[in-house]
Amino acid sequence: MGRAVIQAFSAPDWAITAPGREQLDMHDPGAIRGMLESGPVDLLVCAAGCIRDAPLARMDEAMWNEVFSVNFTGAAACAAAVLPGMIRRGRGHIV
């Protein structure tokens, strides 16, 4: 999904970085900052996510923490890493 969104919304002159699970640990805000603060970001697509196939009533604390860590905290860390540069340059998009 992330790559399709990037292709649909990016401009030809934008530099694209699309790390996969092997390249970026979404549980590690330091790793996220390190990757995303390395250069200007024109488009951030927050498409990383994980799912644990269990109803909330059967989800244990570890499962919940993993899902929340990737799906919310990871996305927030990505946005926080790129937003200052976007504001400074007066441009950028977060999807």
Short mmCIF file of C-alpha atoms in Angstrom, two decimals:
data_model
loop_
_atom_site.label_atom_id
_atom_site.label_comp_id
_atom_site.label_asym_id
_atom_site.label_seq_id
_atom_site.Cartn_x
_atom_site.Cartn_y
_atom_site.Cartn_z
CA MET A 1 0.00 0.00 0.00
CA GLY A 2 2.75 2.46 0.92
CA ARG A 3 4.53 2.20 -2.43
CA ALA A 4 1.26 2.70 -4.34
CA VAL A 5 0.50 5.85 -2.32
CA ILE A 6 4.03 7.16 -2.93
CA GLN A 7 3.69 6.59 -6.67
CA ALA A 8 0.27 8.26 -6.75
CA PHE A 9 1.15 11.37 -4.74
CA SER A 10 4.84 12.10 -5.30
CA ALA A 11 6.31 14.55 -7.78
CA PRO A 12 8.99 13.44 -10.27
CA ASP A 13 11.70 15.59 -8.67
CA TRP A 14 11.21 14.25 -5.13
CA ALA A 15 13.76 11.94 -3.56
CA ILE A 16 12.00 8.78 -2.39
CA THR A 17 12.99 6.59 0.54
CA ALA A 18 10.71 3.65 1.24
CA PRO A 19 12.24 1.47 3.92
CA GLY A 20 10.75 -1.92 4.61
CA ARG A 21 10.63 -3.84 7.86
CA GLU A 22 14.17 -5.04 7.32
CA GLN A 23 15.53 -1.49 7.06
CA LEU A 24 13.59 0.33 9.77
CA ASP A 25 12.43 -0.82 13.18
CA MET A 26 9.17 1.02 13.83
CA HIS A 27 9.54 0.25 17.55
CA ASP A 28 12.69 2.39 17.73
CA PRO A 29 12.10 6.17 17.63
CA GLY A 30 15.88 6.74 17.49
CA ALA A 31 16.20 4.63 14.35
CA ILE A 32 13.22 6.42 12.82
CA ARG A 33 14.74 9.84 13.54
CA GLY A 34 18.12 8.70 12.22
CA MET A 35 16.67 7.61 8.91
CA LEU A 36 14.19 10.42 8.35
CA GLU A 37 16.26 13.35 9.58
CA SER A 38 19.10 12.51 7.19
CA GLY A 39 17.66 14.55 4.34
CA PRO A 40 14.72 16.64 3.23
CA VAL A 41 11.45 14.75 3.08
CA ASP A 42 8.77 16.00 0.69
CA LEU A 43 6.24 13.23 1.33
CA LEU A 44 5.82 11.00 4.36
CA VAL A 45 3.42 8.08 3.94
CA CYS A 46 2.62 6.49 7.29
CA ALA A 47 1.69 3.07 5.99
CA ALA A 48 3.62 0.86 8.38
CA GLY A 49 1.41 -1.21 10.59
CA CYS A 50 0.97 -4.52 12.24
CA ILE A 51 -2.06 -6.53 13.18
CA ARG A 52 -2.59 -9.32 15.65
CA ASP A 53 -5.51 -11.42 14.59
CA ALA A 54 -7.36 -11.45 17.88
CA PRO A 55 -10.41 -9.68 19.23
CA LEU A 56 -9.58 -7.10 21.87
CA ALA A 57 -10.98 -9.38 24.57
CA ARG A 58 -8.38 -12.03 23.67
CA MET A 59 -5.47 -9.70 23.04
CA ASP A 60 -2.86 -9.87 25.76
CA GLU A 61 -0.81 -6.88 26.89
CA ALA A 62 2.24 -7.80 24.77
CA MET A 63 0.12 -8.04 21.60
CA TRP A 64 -1.57 -4.72 22.34
CA ASN A 65 1.76 -3.01 23.05
CA GLU A 66 3.25 -4.21 19.77
CA VAL A 67 0.28 -3.07 17.70
CA PHE A 68 0.11 0.32 19.45
CA SER A 69 3.89 0.78 19.26
CA VAL A 70 4.02 0.31 15.48
CA ASN A 71 0.64 1.69 14.41
CA PHE A 72 0.53 4.79 16.60
CA THR A 73 3.86 5.54 18.26
CA GLY A 74 5.86 4.64 15.14
CA ALA A 75 3.71 6.84 12.90
CA ALA A 76 3.92 9.72 15.38
CA ALA A 77 7.71 9.36 15.57
CA CYS A 78 7.91 9.48 11.76
CA ALA A 79 5.84 12.66 11.61
CA ALA A 80 7.82 14.26 14.44
CA ALA A 81 11.08 13.50 12.62
CA VAL A 82 10.09 15.14 9.33
CA LEU A 83 7.81 17.96 10.43
CA PRO A 84 10.50 20.46 11.54
CA GLY A 85 12.22 20.21 8.14
CA MET A 86 8.93 20.55 6.29
CA ILE A 87 8.04 23.65 8.29
CA ARG A 88 11.51 25.14 7.79
CA ARG A 89 11.32 24.58 4.01
CA GLY A 90 7.69 25.68 3.82
CA ARG A 91 6.59 22.51 2.08
CA GLY A 92 5.89 18.85 2.62
CA HIS A 93 3.05 16.38 2.89
CA ILE A 94 2.13 13.69 5.43
CA VAL A 95 -0.33 10.97 4.46
#
